[in-house]
Amino acid sequence: MDLDKITSFVKQQLKDEKTGHDFYHGRRVANLASQMYLQDNPDARPNSRMVAIIKAGGYLHDTIDEKICADPEAVIAQIKQLLPQADFTELEVQDILFTIQHMSFSQNIEHHYQLPVSGEYVQDADRIESLGAMGIARAFTYGGAHGNAIYDPEIKPQKLVSHDQYREHTETTINHFYEKLFQLEDLMNTAGGKKEAHRRTEFMRAFVKEFMAEWDV
């Protein structure tokens, strides 16, 4: 399978992205997801079709994200043409498309979608990218790009119950840690995902604790 076609497509689609969902984020997701799959499945081959499916999903997932894509349906149509050209079978194309269309946090607030095994690793890796040092950097980059305050003690964290509320409510970047990021560890699908999510969440909790201590000086 020709992953070079995939990476070229993603670079073009995300070339102007500056909120933490760029090509390099997709590359990290692809690499982390495939590494966790190989760690959890020692008999699997690094050049297997499963690893290629996982990497394709990792690279492509944010090309259709509603936060940064003006016309997701148009990009989905392009991906449907691209994947067969990169030697993915019809069933593999279906798995990849189902994953990238149903893996996001917002899509799963009201209904939990059961992803294929490949998608579980991609989803875990994407969520892990929201944790740890990288997650902290991406959270503040995204918040700044959207005009969110770093923190405001008058704005309390909310319990998220719907996609629309998640997208439209007033939030601060620190609230985002409480509303979403600290929850991700409990949402992991895979053994490798759970282990890495715990490590990064502990780092992030220490950061927020220090932030709040410095805020109250």
XYZ file of C-alpha atoms in Angstrom:
217
model
C 0.000 0.000 0.000
C 1.219 3.441 -0.947
C 1.225 5.633 2.167
C 3.156 8.315 0.275
C -0.047 9.151 -1.587
C -1.791 9.533 1.761
C 0.861 11.765 3.305
C 1.016 14.004 0.230
C -2.764 14.438 0.343
C -2.742 15.262 4.064
C 0.095 17.783 3.698
C -1.892 19.623 1.048
C -5.172 19.534 2.989
C -3.635 20.768 6.241
C -0.928 23.088 4.922
C -2.510 26.188 6.502
C -3.551 24.550 9.783
C -2.139 26.287 12.880
C -4.348 25.146 15.769
C -2.570 21.895 16.645
C -4.299 19.683 14.068
C -1.656 19.908 11.357
C 0.191 17.281 9.316
C 2.685 16.640 12.100
C -0.141 15.874 14.525
C -1.490 13.355 12.006
C 1.957 11.814 11.611
C 2.350 11.437 15.369
C -1.091 9.834 15.616
C -0.258 7.417 12.787
C 3.077 6.455 14.333
C 1.813 6.186 17.910
C -1.245 4.142 16.904
C 0.831 1.669 14.888
C 3.464 1.414 17.651
C 0.805 0.628 20.261
C -0.777 -1.978 17.977
C 2.579 -3.710 17.480
C 3.321 -3.598 21.211
C -0.081 -5.091 22.048
C 0.254 -7.709 19.274
C 3.858 -8.994 19.330
C 3.233 -11.439 16.481
C 2.046 -8.716 14.106
C 4.349 -7.550 11.305
C 5.302 -3.875 10.957
C 4.610 -4.055 7.207
C 1.207 -5.753 7.588
C -1.971 -4.445 6.007
C -3.407 -3.766 9.474
C -0.528 -1.421 10.292
C -1.032 0.367 6.964
C -4.766 0.769 7.693
C -3.968 2.191 11.121
C -1.418 4.617 9.694
C -3.790 5.760 6.944
C -6.504 6.496 9.501
C -4.042 8.334 11.711
C -2.820 10.553 8.914
C -6.272 11.273 7.495
C -8.421 11.757 10.583
C -8.239 15.544 10.865
C -8.641 16.270 7.163
C -12.417 16.027 7.714
C -12.611 17.496 11.216
C -15.429 20.045 11.374
C -13.260 22.347 13.522
C -10.839 22.944 10.671
C -12.516 21.663 7.486
C -15.039 23.890 5.720
C -16.547 21.042 3.644
C -15.982 17.589 5.195
C -18.228 15.836 2.648
C -16.131 17.098 -0.239
C -12.949 15.824 1.416
C -14.576 12.462 2.171
C -15.355 12.133 -1.527
C -11.685 12.800 -2.317
C -10.565 10.201 0.238
C -12.903 7.622 -1.305
C -11.015 8.081 -4.561
C -7.583 8.327 -2.950
C -7.563 5.141 -0.868
C -8.163 2.677 -3.754
C -5.420 4.470 -5.684
C -3.146 3.737 -2.717
C -4.039 0.008 -3.016
C -6.527 -0.260 -0.148
C -9.378 -2.721 -0.687
C -13.044 -1.770 -0.548
C -13.445 -3.221 2.952
C -10.308 -1.440 4.148
C -11.610 1.830 2.729
C -14.875 1.316 4.619
C -13.014 0.700 7.891
C -10.835 3.787 7.486
C -13.758 6.024 6.548
C -15.926 4.749 9.398
C -13.086 5.386 11.828
C -12.308 8.943 10.791
C -15.996 9.871 10.646
C -16.905 8.453 14.077
C -13.789 8.637 16.270
C -13.895 12.215 17.555
C -14.709 13.106 21.143
C -17.644 15.269 20.083
C -19.162 12.480 17.963
C -19.165 10.165 20.980
C -20.631 12.421 23.681
C -24.225 11.350 23.022
C -23.564 7.969 21.414
C -20.553 5.675 21.725
C -19.502 4.313 18.331
C -17.863 0.898 18.232
C -14.876 1.257 15.931
C -12.979 -1.511 14.129
C -9.800 -2.644 15.888
C -7.701 -0.424 13.640
C -9.907 2.518 14.572
C -9.569 1.850 18.287
C -5.820 2.375 18.023
C -6.222 5.514 15.931
C -8.786 6.925 18.361
C -6.570 6.140 21.359
C -3.525 7.714 19.729
C -5.467 10.842 18.798
C -6.722 11.199 22.358
C -3.243 10.570 23.772
C -2.056 13.479 21.608
C -4.358 15.626 23.749
C -2.475 14.586 26.888
C 0.974 15.163 28.355
C 3.356 17.917 27.249
C 2.102 17.754 23.673
C -1.495 17.951 24.837
C -0.784 21.009 26.966
C 0.906 22.775 24.045
C -1.940 21.909 21.681
C -4.640 22.971 24.166
C -3.190 26.462 24.587
C -2.495 26.809 20.868
C -6.108 25.938 20.037
C -7.525 28.119 22.802
C -5.454 31.104 21.715
C -6.429 30.667 18.071
C -10.119 30.741 19.063
C -9.882 33.658 21.465
C -10.469 31.634 24.624
C -9.241 32.991 27.941
C -6.464 31.001 29.587
C -8.518 30.859 32.785
C -11.374 32.733 34.419
C -12.531 31.634 37.880
C -15.975 33.112 37.122
C -16.470 30.609 34.262
C -17.061 27.183 35.751
C -16.370 23.890 33.938
C -19.486 22.259 32.520
C -20.551 18.636 32.242
C -20.672 17.992 28.519
C -23.857 16.240 27.403
C -24.156 17.014 23.698
C -22.149 17.756 20.581
C -23.699 21.208 20.171
C -23.026 22.195 23.774
C -19.411 21.086 23.423
C -18.935 23.212 20.324
C -20.856 26.303 21.442
C -20.402 26.779 25.205
C -18.061 29.392 26.647
C -14.862 27.759 27.804
C -11.391 28.596 28.977
C -8.335 26.521 28.218
C -7.978 25.430 31.837
C -11.655 24.432 31.912
C -10.976 22.293 28.847
C -8.678 20.143 30.983
C -11.520 19.427 33.403
C -14.313 19.157 30.833
C -12.497 16.824 28.440
C -8.794 16.102 28.809
C -8.811 14.551 32.283
C -11.612 12.213 31.142
C -9.728 10.706 28.221
C -7.721 8.187 30.239
C -10.947 6.359 31.157
C -12.075 6.269 27.513
C -9.100 4.339 26.116
C -9.817 1.176 24.136
C -6.471 -0.608 24.090
C -3.896 -1.846 26.574
C -1.167 0.334 25.094
C -3.473 3.324 25.022
C -4.445 2.964 28.670
C -0.829 2.784 29.798
C 0.371 5.823 27.866
C -2.753 7.844 28.649
C -2.210 7.311 32.384
C 1.415 8.460 32.185
C 0.558 11.602 30.255
C -2.497 12.428 32.363
C -0.424 12.355 35.546
C 2.015 14.815 33.945
C -0.860 17.065 32.921
C -2.493 16.986 36.353
C 0.805 18.114 37.865
C 0.928 20.991 35.382
C -2.594 22.177 36.199
C -1.904 21.902 39.929
C 1.166 24.113 39.498
C -0.788 26.515 37.273
C -3.482 26.957 39.911
C -0.887 27.480 42.624
C 0.772 30.206 40.562
C -2.592 31.764 39.664
C -3.426 32.244 43.332
C -0.140 33.927 44.263
